[in-house]
Coordinates of C-alpha atoms in Angstrom, one line a residue:
Chain A
M1 CA -111.1 -32.8 -35.3
L2 CA -113.1 -35.9 -35.4
T3 CA -116.3 -33.8 -34.8
E4 CA -118.2 -35.7 -37.3
H5 CA -117.2 -38.9 -35.9
V6 CA -118.2 -37.8 -32.4
N7 CA -121.4 -36.5 -33.7
I8 CA -122.4 -40.2 -35.1
M9 CA -121.2 -41.6 -31.8
K10 CA -123.3 -39.1 -29.7
L11 CA -126.4 -40.1 -31.7
L12 CA -125.7 -43.6 -30.8
D13 CA -125.3 -42.9 -27.2
M14 CA -128.7 -41.2 -27.2
A15 CA -130.4 -43.8 -29.2
E16 CA -128.8 -46.7 -27.4
E17 CA -129.2 -48.9 -30.4
I18 CA -130.2 -48.3 -34.0
V19 CA -131.3 -51.3 -36.1
G20 CA -130.8 -51.2 -39.8
R21 CA -128.6 -49.4 -42.0
K22 CA -131.5 -48.0 -43.8
K23 CA -132.6 -46.5 -40.6
F24 CA -129.4 -45.2 -39.6
Q25 CA -129.2 -43.4 -42.8
K26 CA -132.5 -41.8 -42.6
V27 CA -132.2 -40.8 -38.9
V28 CA -129.0 -38.9 -39.8
Y29 CA -130.4 -37.4 -42.9
I30 CA -133.6 -36.0 -41.0
G31 CA -131.7 -34.9 -38.2
K32 CA -129.3 -33.0 -40.4
Q33 CA -132.3 -31.3 -42.3
L34 CA -134.0 -30.4 -38.9
G35 CA -130.6 -28.8 -37.8
M36 CA -128.7 -31.3 -36.0
P37 CA -125.1 -30.5 -36.5
F38 CA -124.5 -33.6 -38.8
Q39 CA -122.0 -32.7 -41.8
E40 CA -122.5 -36.0 -44.2
K41 CA -123.3 -35.3 -47.7
Y42 CA -126.4 -37.0 -49.1
G43 CA -127.5 -38.0 -52.5
F44 CA -130.9 -39.7 -53.8
H45 CA -130.8 -43.3 -54.0
M46 CA -133.1 -46.4 -54.2
Y47 CA -134.5 -45.9 -50.7
G48 CA -134.3 -41.9 -50.7
P49 CA -131.5 -39.9 -49.2
Y50 CA -128.3 -41.8 -48.8
S51 CA -124.8 -41.1 -47.7
E52 CA -121.8 -42.9 -48.7
E53 CA -119.7 -40.7 -46.5
L54 CA -122.0 -42.0 -43.4
S55 CA -121.5 -45.5 -44.5
V56 CA -117.7 -45.3 -44.6
R57 CA -117.7 -43.2 -41.3
L58 CA -119.6 -46.0 -39.6
D59 CA -116.9 -48.4 -41.1
E60 CA -114.2 -46.3 -39.6
L61 CA -115.8 -46.1 -36.3
K62 CA -116.2 -50.0 -36.4
Q63 CA -112.6 -50.3 -37.1
F64 CA -111.6 -48.0 -34.4
G65 CA -113.5 -50.2 -31.9
F66 CA -115.9 -47.4 -31.2
V67 CA -119.1 -48.8 -32.5
S68 CA -120.2 -52.6 -32.8
E69 CA -122.0 -53.6 -35.6
V70 CA -124.0 -57.2 -35.2
K71 CA -125.1 -58.8 -38.5
E72 CA -128.3 -60.8 -38.2
E73 CA -129.9 -63.1 -40.9
K74 CA -133.2 -62.4 -41.7
A75 CA -135.5 -64.1 -44.3
G76 CA -133.8 -63.0 -47.6
Y77 CA -131.7 -60.3 -46.4
S78 CA -129.1 -59.3 -43.6
Q79 CA -129.9 -56.7 -40.9
Y80 CA -127.3 -54.9 -38.9
R81 CA -127.5 -53.7 -35.3
Y82 CA -125.4 -50.5 -34.2
K83 CA -124.4 -49.8 -30.6
L84 CA -121.6 -47.7 -29.0
A85 CA -118.8 -50.1 -27.9
E86 CA -117.2 -49.3 -24.5
P87 CA -114.2 -47.2 -25.7
G88 CA -116.7 -45.4 -27.8
T89 CA -118.9 -44.6 -24.8
S90 CA -115.9 -43.4 -22.9
F91 CA -114.5 -41.3 -25.8
V92 CA -117.8 -39.7 -26.6
R93 CA -118.5 -38.8 -23.1
T94 CA -115.4 -36.9 -22.8
S95 CA -115.8 -35.0 -26.0
S96 CA -118.2 -32.0 -26.8
S97 CA -121.0 -32.5 -29.3
F98 CA -124.6 -31.7 -29.3
Q99 CA -127.0 -33.1 -26.4
G100 CA -130.0 -32.1 -25.0
E101 CA -133.5 -33.4 -23.9
Q102 CA -135.2 -32.1 -27.1
E103 CA -132.6 -33.9 -29.4
K104 CA -133.0 -37.0 -27.4
S105 CA -136.6 -36.8 -27.7
V106 CA -136.6 -36.4 -31.6
I107 CA -133.9 -39.2 -31.9
D108 CA -136.1 -41.4 -29.7
E109 CA -139.2 -40.9 -31.8
M110 CA -137.3 -41.4 -35.1
N111 CA -135.9 -44.5 -33.7
A112 CA -139.2 -45.9 -32.8
C113 CA -140.5 -45.2 -36.5
S114 CA -140.1 -48.2 -39.1
S115 CA -137.4 -47.7 -41.7
K116 CA -140.2 -47.6 -44.4
F117 CA -141.8 -44.6 -42.7
L118 CA -138.3 -42.8 -42.4
E119 CA -137.7 -43.3 -45.8
L120 CA -141.1 -41.7 -46.6
T121 CA -140.3 -38.8 -44.2
A122 CA -136.5 -38.2 -45.7
T123 CA -137.6 -38.4 -49.3
I124 CA -140.3 -35.6 -48.4
L125 CA -137.8 -33.5 -46.8
Y126 CA -135.3 -34.1 -49.9
L127 CA -138.1 -32.9 -52.3
Q128 CA -138.8 -29.9 -50.2
P129 CA -139.3 -26.9 -50.5
A130 CA -141.7 -27.6 -53.4
E131 CA -145.4 -27.2 -52.7
R132 CA -147.0 -30.1 -50.4
D133 CA -149.1 -31.3 -53.3
S134 CA -146.4 -31.5 -55.8
V135 CA -144.0 -33.3 -53.0
I136 CA -146.6 -35.9 -52.5
A137 CA -147.2 -36.5 -56.4
R138 CA -143.5 -37.0 -56.7
V139 CA -143.3 -39.3 -53.9
H140 CA -146.0 -41.5 -55.4
K141 CA -144.1 -41.4 -58.7
L142 CA -140.6 -42.1 -57.2
K143 CA -141.6 -44.7 -54.6
K144 CA -144.4 -46.7 -56.3
T145 CA -143.4 -50.0 -54.9
Q146 CA -143.6 -48.7 -51.3
K147 CA -147.4 -48.0 -51.8
Y148 CA -147.6 -45.1 -49.1
S149 CA -151.2 -44.2 -48.3
E150 CA -152.4 -40.8 -47.8
E151 CA -152.5 -41.4 -44.0
D152 CA -148.8 -42.1 -44.2
M153 CA -148.2 -39.0 -45.8
K154 CA -150.3 -36.9 -43.5
E155 CA -148.1 -38.6 -40.7
A156 CA -144.8 -37.7 -42.2
F157 CA -145.7 -34.2 -42.6
L158 CA -146.8 -34.0 -39.0
C159 CA -143.9 -35.8 -37.8
I160 CA -141.5 -33.3 -39.7
E161 CA -143.3 -30.3 -38.2
R162 CA -143.3 -31.8 -34.6
W163 CA -139.6 -32.6 -34.9
R164 CA -138.8 -29.3 -36.4
T165 CA -140.6 -27.4 -33.5
L166 CA -139.0 -29.5 -30.9
L167 CA -135.4 -29.0 -32.1
K168 CA -136.2 -25.2 -32.4
R169 CA -136.7 -25.3 -28.7
A170 CA -133.4 -26.7 -28.1
Chain B
M1 CA -135.0 -21.4 -82.7
T2 CA -137.1 -24.2 -80.8
G3 CA -136.5 -27.6 -80.6
N4 CA -133.5 -29.6 -81.9
E5 CA -132.1 -29.8 -85.4
R6 CA -129.6 -32.1 -86.8
L7 CA -126.4 -30.6 -87.6
K8 CA -125.7 -30.2 -91.4
E9 CA -122.4 -31.5 -90.9
E10 CA -121.2 -33.6 -88.0
K11 CA -118.9 -31.9 -85.5
V12 CA -115.8 -34.2 -84.0
F13 CA -113.7 -33.7 -81.1
K14 CA -110.3 -35.4 -81.0
D15 CA -110.1 -37.1 -77.8
P16 CA -107.4 -39.2 -76.3
V17 CA -109.7 -41.8 -74.5
H18 CA -112.5 -42.3 -76.9
R19 CA -110.6 -41.1 -80.1
Y20 CA -113.5 -39.3 -81.3
I21 CA -116.5 -37.5 -79.8
H22 CA -119.3 -37.2 -82.2
V23 CA -121.8 -34.2 -82.1
R24 CA -124.7 -34.5 -84.3
D25 CA -127.4 -32.2 -82.5
Q26 CA -127.7 -28.5 -82.5
L27 CA -128.7 -28.6 -78.9
V28 CA -125.6 -30.5 -77.7
W29 CA -123.5 -28.3 -79.9
D30 CA -124.9 -25.0 -78.2
L31 CA -124.8 -26.5 -74.8
I32 CA -121.0 -27.1 -75.3
G33 CA -120.8 -23.5 -76.5
T34 CA -122.3 -21.9 -73.4
K35 CA -120.1 -20.0 -70.8
E36 CA -121.2 -22.4 -67.9
F37 CA -119.8 -25.1 -70.0
Q38 CA -116.9 -23.5 -71.1
R39 CA -115.7 -22.6 -67.6
L40 CA -115.1 -26.4 -67.0
R41 CA -111.9 -25.9 -69.0
R42 CA -110.7 -24.2 -66.0
I43 CA -111.5 -27.0 -63.6
R44 CA -109.3 -30.0 -63.1
Q45 CA -111.2 -33.2 -62.9
L46 CA -109.0 -34.5 -60.3
G47 CA -108.2 -31.5 -58.2
T48 CA -104.8 -31.9 -56.4
T49 CA -103.8 -35.2 -57.8
F50 CA -101.7 -33.3 -60.5
L51 CA -99.4 -32.8 -57.5
T52 CA -98.6 -36.5 -57.2
F53 CA -99.2 -37.6 -61.0
H54 CA -97.9 -34.8 -62.9
G55 CA -100.2 -35.9 -66.0
A56 CA -103.3 -35.5 -64.2
E57 CA -104.2 -32.0 -65.7
H58 CA -107.3 -33.0 -67.7
T59 CA -110.6 -31.0 -66.9
R60 CA -114.1 -31.4 -66.1
F61 CA -114.5 -30.1 -69.8
N62 CA -112.8 -33.3 -71.1
H63 CA -114.6 -35.6 -68.8
S64 CA -118.0 -34.2 -69.4
L65 CA -117.5 -34.5 -73.3
G66 CA -116.4 -38.1 -72.6
V67 CA -119.5 -39.0 -70.4
Y68 CA -121.7 -37.5 -73.3
E69 CA -119.6 -39.7 -75.9
I70 CA -120.3 -42.9 -73.9
M71 CA -123.9 -42.1 -73.5
R72 CA -124.3 -41.4 -77.1
R73 CA -122.8 -45.1 -77.9
M74 CA -125.0 -46.5 -75.1
I75 CA -128.0 -45.2 -76.8
D76 CA -126.9 -46.6 -80.2
V77 CA -126.7 -50.0 -78.6
F78 CA -130.2 -49.6 -77.2
H79 CA -131.8 -48.5 -80.5
G80 CA -135.0 -50.3 -81.1
R81 CA -134.8 -52.4 -78.2
K82 CA -137.8 -53.1 -75.9
H83 CA -138.1 -50.6 -72.7
W84 CA -135.8 -47.9 -74.7
D85 CA -137.8 -44.9 -75.7
E86 CA -136.0 -42.9 -78.4
E87 CA -138.0 -39.9 -77.1
N88 CA -135.6 -39.9 -74.2
R89 CA -132.4 -39.6 -76.4
L90 CA -131.8 -35.9 -75.8
L91 CA -132.7 -36.1 -72.3
C92 CA -129.9 -38.5 -71.7
L93 CA -127.3 -36.8 -73.9
S94 CA -128.0 -33.4 -72.1
A95 CA -127.9 -34.9 -68.7
A96 CA -124.6 -36.8 -69.5
L97 CA -123.0 -33.3 -70.9
L98 CA -124.3 -31.5 -67.8
H99 CA -123.9 -33.9 -64.9
D100 CA -120.9 -32.0 -63.5
I101 CA -121.6 -28.4 -64.6
G102 CA -122.0 -27.2 -60.9
H103 CA -118.4 -28.3 -59.9
G104 CA -116.4 -25.6 -58.6
P105 CA -112.6 -25.4 -58.1
F106 CA -111.2 -27.9 -55.9
S107 CA -114.6 -29.1 -55.2
H108 CA -113.9 -31.5 -52.3
S109 CA -112.3 -29.1 -50.0
F110 CA -114.2 -26.1 -51.0
E111 CA -117.7 -27.8 -50.2
K112 CA -116.3 -29.0 -46.9
V113 CA -115.2 -25.5 -45.8
F114 CA -118.0 -23.4 -47.2
K115 CA -120.8 -25.9 -46.9
T116 CA -121.7 -25.8 -50.6
D117 CA -122.8 -28.8 -52.6
H118 CA -122.0 -29.0 -56.5
E119 CA -125.0 -31.0 -57.1
E120 CA -127.3 -28.1 -55.8
W121 CA -125.2 -25.7 -58.1
T122 CA -125.7 -28.2 -61.1
R123 CA -129.4 -28.0 -60.5
A124 CA -129.3 -24.1 -59.7
I125 CA -127.3 -23.6 -63.2
I126 CA -129.8 -25.8 -65.3
L127 CA -132.7 -24.2 -63.7
G128 CA -131.5 -20.4 -63.4
D129 CA -130.8 -17.6 -65.4
T130 CA -128.0 -18.8 -67.5
E131 CA -127.1 -19.5 -71.1
V132 CA -127.5 -23.5 -70.3
N133 CA -130.9 -22.8 -69.1
R134 CA -131.8 -20.8 -72.2
V135 CA -130.6 -23.4 -74.7
L136 CA -132.5 -26.3 -72.8
L137 CA -135.8 -24.2 -72.8
R138 CA -135.7 -24.5 -76.5
M139 CA -136.8 -28.2 -76.0
G140 CA -139.8 -27.2 -73.9
E141 CA -140.8 -25.7 -70.9
D142 CA -140.2 -28.6 -68.5
F143 CA -137.0 -29.9 -70.3
P144 CA -134.5 -28.2 -67.9
K145 CA -136.3 -29.7 -65.1
E146 CA -136.3 -33.0 -66.3
V147 CA -132.6 -32.9 -67.1
A148 CA -131.9 -31.7 -63.6
D149 CA -134.2 -34.3 -62.2
V150 CA -132.3 -37.1 -64.1
I151 CA -128.8 -35.9 -62.7
E152 CA -130.3 -35.6 -59.3
K153 CA -131.7 -39.1 -59.6
T154 CA -135.2 -37.9 -58.8
H155 CA -136.4 -38.5 -62.4
P156 CA -139.4 -41.3 -62.3
N157 CA -137.7 -42.9 -65.5
K158 CA -135.2 -45.1 -63.6
L159 CA -133.8 -46.7 -66.8
V160 CA -132.7 -43.2 -67.8
V161 CA -131.1 -42.2 -64.4
S162 CA -129.2 -45.6 -64.3
M163 CA -127.6 -44.7 -67.5
I164 CA -125.9 -41.6 -65.9
S165 CA -125.7 -42.6 -62.3
S166 CA -125.6 -46.3 -61.2
Q167 CA -122.9 -48.9 -60.3
I168 CA -122.0 -49.1 -64.0
D169 CA -122.8 -45.9 -65.9
A170 CA -121.6 -43.4 -68.4
D171 CA -120.0 -41.2 -65.9
R172 CA -117.7 -43.9 -64.0
M173 CA -116.8 -45.6 -67.3
D174 CA -115.5 -42.1 -68.6
Y175 CA -113.7 -41.0 -65.4
L176 CA -112.0 -44.7 -64.8
Q177 CA -110.5 -44.7 -68.3
R178 CA -109.6 -41.0 -68.3
D179 CA -108.2 -40.7 -65.0
A180 CA -106.0 -43.9 -65.8
F181 CA -105.0 -42.5 -69.2
Y182 CA -103.9 -38.9 -67.7
T183 CA -102.2 -40.4 -64.5
G184 CA -100.2 -42.9 -66.4
V185 CA -101.1 -45.7 -64.3
S186 CA -101.6 -49.1 -65.5
Y187 CA -104.8 -49.8 -63.7
G188 CA -108.1 -48.3 -64.6
H189 CA -108.3 -50.0 -68.1
F190 CA -111.2 -52.3 -69.1
D191 CA -113.0 -53.4 -72.2
M192 CA -115.6 -50.6 -72.7
E193 CA -116.7 -51.6 -76.0
R194 CA -117.5 -55.2 -74.8
I195 CA -119.6 -54.0 -71.8
L196 CA -121.5 -51.4 -74.2
R197 CA -122.3 -54.3 -76.6
V198 CA -123.7 -56.5 -73.8
M199 CA -125.7 -53.7 -71.9
R200 CA -129.5 -54.1 -72.3
P201 CA -132.2 -51.9 -71.1
T202 CA -135.0 -53.1 -68.7
E203 CA -137.9 -51.1 -67.2
D204 CA -135.8 -49.8 -64.1
Q205 CA -132.2 -50.2 -64.9
V206 CA -129.4 -51.3 -67.4
V207 CA -128.4 -54.9 -67.0
I208 CA -125.5 -56.7 -68.5
K209 CA -125.7 -60.1 -70.7
S210 CA -124.0 -62.7 -68.8
T211 CA -121.6 -63.4 -71.5
G212 CA -120.1 -59.9 -70.7
M213 CA -119.2 -60.7 -66.9
H214 CA -115.6 -60.7 -67.5
A215 CA -115.4 -57.3 -68.8
V216 CA -117.5 -56.1 -66.0
E217 CA -115.1 -57.9 -63.6
D218 CA -112.2 -56.0 -64.8
Y219 CA -114.4 -52.6 -64.6
I220 CA -115.0 -53.4 -60.8
M221 CA -111.4 -54.4 -60.4
S222 CA -110.3 -50.9 -62.1
R223 CA -112.5 -49.1 -59.4
Y224 CA -110.9 -50.7 -56.6
Q225 CA -107.3 -50.1 -57.7
M226 CA -107.9 -46.7 -58.9
Y227 CA -109.3 -45.6 -55.6
W228 CA -106.5 -46.8 -53.5
Q229 CA -103.7 -46.1 -56.1
V230 CA -104.9 -42.7 -57.4
Y231 CA -107.8 -41.3 -55.8
F232 CA -106.8 -41.7 -52.1
H233 CA -103.2 -41.5 -52.8
P234 CA -101.7 -40.2 -49.3
V235 CA -99.6 -37.4 -51.1
T236 CA -102.6 -36.1 -52.9
R237 CA -104.6 -36.1 -49.7
S238 CA -101.5 -34.2 -48.0
A239 CA -102.2 -31.3 -50.7
E240 CA -105.8 -31.6 -50.0
V241 CA -105.1 -31.3 -46.4
I242 CA -103.3 -28.0 -46.8
L243 CA -105.8 -26.6 -49.1
N244 CA -108.5 -27.3 -46.8
K245 CA -106.4 -25.4 -44.2
I246 CA -105.8 -22.5 -46.5
L247 CA -109.6 -22.1 -47.0
R248 CA -110.4 -22.2 -43.4
R249 CA -107.7 -19.7 -42.5
V250 CA -108.7 -17.3 -44.9
K251 CA -112.3 -17.5 -43.5
V252 CA -111.1 -17.1 -40.0
L253 CA -109.0 -13.9 -40.6
H254 CA -111.8 -12.5 -42.6
D255 CA -114.1 -13.1 -39.7
D256 CA -111.7 -11.7 -37.3
G257 CA -111.4 -8.4 -39.2
Y258 CA -107.9 -9.1 -40.5
D259 CA -106.6 -6.6 -42.8
F260 CA -105.5 -8.4 -46.0
K261 CA -103.2 -6.8 -48.4
Q262 CA -105.1 -8.9 -51.1
Q263 CA -108.8 -8.8 -50.1
P264 CA -110.5 -12.2 -50.7
N265 CA -113.2 -10.4 -52.9
H266 CA -114.3 -13.6 -54.9
F267 CA -114.7 -15.6 -51.5
I268 CA -116.7 -13.1 -49.6
P269 CA -120.1 -14.3 -50.7
F270 CA -119.1 -17.7 -49.5
F271 CA -118.0 -16.3 -46.2
L272 CA -121.3 -14.5 -45.8
N273 CA -123.4 -17.7 -47.1
D274 CA -125.1 -15.5 -49.7
V275 CA -123.7 -16.7 -53.1
Q276 CA -125.6 -16.1 -56.4
I277 CA -124.9 -18.1 -59.4
Q278 CA -122.6 -15.5 -61.1
D279 CA -120.6 -15.3 -57.8
Y280 CA -120.2 -19.2 -58.0
L281 CA -119.4 -19.0 -61.7
Q282 CA -116.7 -16.6 -61.2
L283 CA -114.5 -19.0 -59.2
D284 CA -112.2 -21.3 -61.1
E285 CA -108.9 -22.6 -60.5
S286 CA -107.0 -19.7 -62.3
V287 CA -108.7 -17.4 -59.6
I288 CA -107.8 -19.6 -56.7
Y289 CA -104.2 -19.7 -57.7
Y290 CA -104.0 -16.0 -58.3
Y291 CA -105.2 -15.4 -54.5
F292 CA -102.7 -18.0 -53.3
Q293 CA -99.9 -16.3 -54.9
M294 CA -100.9 -12.9 -53.4
W295 CA -101.4 -14.5 -49.9
E296 CA -98.0 -15.9 -49.8
N297 CA -97.0 -12.5 -49.2
E298 CA -99.7 -11.9 -46.4
S299 CA -98.2 -10.8 -43.0
D300 CA -100.4 -13.8 -41.3
R301 CA -97.5 -16.3 -41.0
I302 CA -100.1 -19.2 -41.2
L303 CA -101.8 -18.2 -44.2
A304 CA -98.4 -17.1 -46.1
D305 CA -96.9 -20.5 -45.1
L306 CA -99.8 -22.7 -46.3
C307 CA -100.1 -21.1 -49.5
G308 CA -96.2 -21.3 -50.2
R309 CA -96.6 -25.1 -49.2
F310 CA -99.5 -25.7 -51.6
L311 CA -97.9 -23.8 -54.6
H312 CA -94.4 -25.2 -54.2
R313 CA -95.4 -28.5 -53.2
R314 CA -94.0 -28.5 -49.6
L315 CA -96.4 -31.1 -48.3
F316 CA -97.1 -32.5 -44.9
Q317 CA -95.6 -35.9 -44.0
Y318 CA -98.0 -38.7 -42.6
V319 CA -98.1 -41.5 -40.2
E320 CA -100.6 -44.3 -39.3
F321 CA -102.3 -44.3 -35.9
D322 CA -104.8 -46.5 -34.2
Q323 CA -107.6 -46.5 -31.4
S324 CA -105.0 -46.0 -28.7
F325 CA -103.7 -42.9 -30.3
I326 CA -107.1 -41.1 -30.5
L327 CA -107.8 -42.2 -26.8
H328 CA -104.6 -41.3 -25.2
D329 CA -102.1 -39.4 -27.3
W330 CA -104.1 -37.0 -29.5
P331 CA -105.0 -34.4 -27.0
A332 CA -101.4 -34.5 -25.5
L333 CA -100.1 -34.1 -29.2
Q334 CA -102.0 -31.2 -29.7
E335 CA -100.8 -29.6 -26.6
K336 CA -97.1 -30.2 -27.6
F337 CA -97.6 -28.6 -30.8
R338 CA -99.0 -25.5 -29.1
Q339 CA -96.0 -25.5 -26.6
I340 CA -93.5 -25.2 -29.4
G341 CA -95.8 -22.4 -31.4
I342 CA -97.2 -24.5 -33.9
D343 CA -100.9 -24.2 -34.3
P344 CA -102.3 -28.0 -34.3
D345 CA -105.5 -26.7 -35.8
Y346 CA -103.6 -25.9 -39.0
Y347 CA -100.7 -28.3 -38.9
L348 CA -102.0 -31.4 -37.3
V349 CA -104.7 -33.0 -39.4
I350 CA -106.3 -36.3 -39.3
D351 CA -107.7 -37.4 -42.8
F352 CA -110.2 -40.1 -42.9
S353 CA -111.5 -42.0 -45.9
S354 CA -114.9 -40.7 -45.1
D355 CA -113.4 -37.4 -46.1
L356 CA -113.4 -38.8 -49.8
P357 CA -115.7 -41.4 -49.7
Y358 CA -115.6 -44.0 -52.5
D359 CA -118.5 -46.1 -53.6
F360 CA -117.2 -49.6 -53.4
Y361 CA -119.2 -52.3 -55.3
R362 CA -121.2 -53.9 -52.6
P363 CA -124.3 -56.5 -53.4
G364 CA -127.8 -56.5 -52.4
E365 CA -128.2 -56.7 -48.6
E366 CA -129.8 -53.8 -47.0
E367 CA -127.8 -51.4 -49.4
E368 CA -129.4 -48.4 -50.8
R369 CA -127.7 -49.0 -54.1
M370 CA -129.1 -51.1 -57.0
P371 CA -126.5 -53.8 -57.6
I372 CA -125.2 -54.7 -61.1
H373 CA -127.4 -57.4 -62.5
L374 CA -126.5 -60.0 -65.1
L375 CA -129.3 -61.1 -67.4
M376 CA -128.9 -64.9 -67.6
G377 CA -129.5 -67.2 -70.5
D378 CA -133.0 -68.1 -69.0
K379 CA -133.8 -64.3 -68.9
K380 CA -133.5 -64.2 -65.0
L381 CA -131.2 -61.6 -63.4
R382 CA -128.5 -62.6 -61.0
E383 CA -126.6 -60.3 -59.0
L384 CA -123.1 -59.9 -60.2
S385 CA -121.2 -61.1 -57.0
R386 CA -123.3 -64.2 -56.9
E387 CA -121.8 -65.3 -60.2
S388 CA -118.3 -63.7 -60.3
D389 CA -115.8 -65.1 -57.6
V390 CA -113.4 -62.0 -58.5
V391 CA -116.1 -59.5 -57.6
E392 CA -117.2 -61.4 -54.4
A393 CA -113.7 -61.3 -53.3
I394 CA -113.4 -57.5 -53.3
S395 CA -117.0 -56.6 -52.7
G396 CA -117.3 -54.5 -49.6
K397 CA -113.9 -55.5 -48.2
K398 CA -111.2 -53.0 -47.2
R399 CA -113.0 -49.6 -47.2
T400 CA -111.2 -47.4 -44.9
D401 CA -107.9 -45.7 -44.2
H402 CA -106.6 -43.0 -42.1
K403 CA -103.4 -41.0 -41.6
L404 CA -102.1 -38.1 -39.5
Y405 CA -100.5 -35.3 -41.4
Y406 CA -97.9 -33.1 -39.9
P407 CA -95.2 -30.5 -41.2
A408 CA -92.0 -32.8 -40.8
D409 CA -89.8 -30.0 -41.8
L410 CA -91.0 -27.6 -38.8
L411 CA -89.8 -30.5 -36.5
D412 CA -86.4 -30.5 -38.3
Q413 CA -85.6 -26.9 -36.7
P414 CA -83.3 -26.5 -33.9
E415 CA -85.4 -25.1 -31.2
F416 CA -87.6 -26.9 -28.5
E417 CA -85.2 -30.1 -29.2
E418 CA -86.7 -31.9 -26.2
E419 CA -90.4 -31.3 -27.0
K420 CA -89.8 -32.3 -30.7
R421 CA -88.2 -35.4 -29.6
E422 CA -91.4 -36.1 -27.6
I423 CA -93.5 -35.3 -30.5
L424 CA -91.5 -37.5 -33.0
T425 CA -92.2 -40.4 -30.2
M426 CA -95.6 -39.7 -29.9
L427 CA -95.9 -39.9 -33.8
R428 CA -93.9 -42.9 -33.9
V429 CA -91.6 -42.0 -36.3

């Protein structure tokens, strides 16, 4: 019981802070695809894989006072910062969930990426297991406005492999 | 036969929501006749909701035909307009008809327990060795994949995707009206004819002429009310909680080598995580009910009791709870249940709104979903909530609810009276 909520809190505990709803969505999706125990259901939306379930779960955690969300006004849009609140920290540290150095490394690496890059990585994972060339062609078609370069694509595939290998060792 | 032919004579289905559903294409007629589509007659649209609203017996079959009909009417409105390519007509109609083809019985609980995904099954049925696939292949080798991509929202034509899946699409417009009709509630009604008349295609989405704003306000309000009054009704959720626990119990018993009087044959591929399309298609609600009736006589008391509760509507009661309960009372309450011989893993359940997430209308921000855009008199687009005070007032507001479910009848029995009093105090009832 509460396992799914605890997993999300554990992620925040390890990441310390996640800035941006889009980044939050993609970190959980990529983590899930690479074997972390997230259960949220995803579908394909404007910025790639997106989970309404995760969005509502975050609202629940906010409502219980376990997670803090700070809204910042940016030029033309709003940005949200997520951290564990104190009751959340004490609760998650007494609950069992996934943890480990490898998981933390992968989460830290993902958290250091831009949300645009994570959107690319998550989209690639969504379109797999098709052939690499076919995935790249579909990404270009679906994400025309993001104008991803060949270098971005190469980097995204490399990250997926590196993170997958790290998590296999966990 | 290859390609599509117009039917010599139009076929019509009488429908209580749209009055008539018109079929003029051989392709559509043949898709409806496939065994995979006919199976949808045996899967209720609203799962366990009929235990709360007894009229809610309508099926995925009715709904899928309804979505098709709305799509057909939408295409009629778009005909001849800029950005609309008539070449996509059959793609849209097929996607509308098949968008729920992968749903199984009681999808939400089933998917949670067995980690399946009806959207993946939709794709598998459209692309796999099925009657549906053979009918679609008549339109060309790539046609099934195009249909699957539209449903999956990965098709590059965003206008076509938005017609079946966006904040105001054929799917939602049908289910809101249909669910309202069959449940008998007075919410859920809006002027769809008006909305269809003011829909306009653009390069990457359907937009609404600003003169139709009030009809869209009604539609958004319907979504809001239907969610809280029907979809997330606590009694329906109670039935769903029990259903979920039955499926979990069967899996645990199977994994532990329990000797069933009635073997769970149809479930075994799911337990083994090795499900083929034909295994999946064999499951429908009549099959599930058969097992539940048989399992009511099993010697495992938990399974027998839960099946009896579901079949005879002896549901769990519920209470509200807060942060303090989770932090302090929850572990103690579980322990108390164990002390009086009731397994809390099956009889003490927290249900969250994230267990049945609802896509509230939310405008732009850093959101992932395209908001509804109004086409203003100056041809510019304006996001709906910037123009409508009504929509602004409910956008992204209350989104969460949570309840604790428990079997009140077991706490009424004359044993462990002191412990039960303590439990009732912890439950605050």
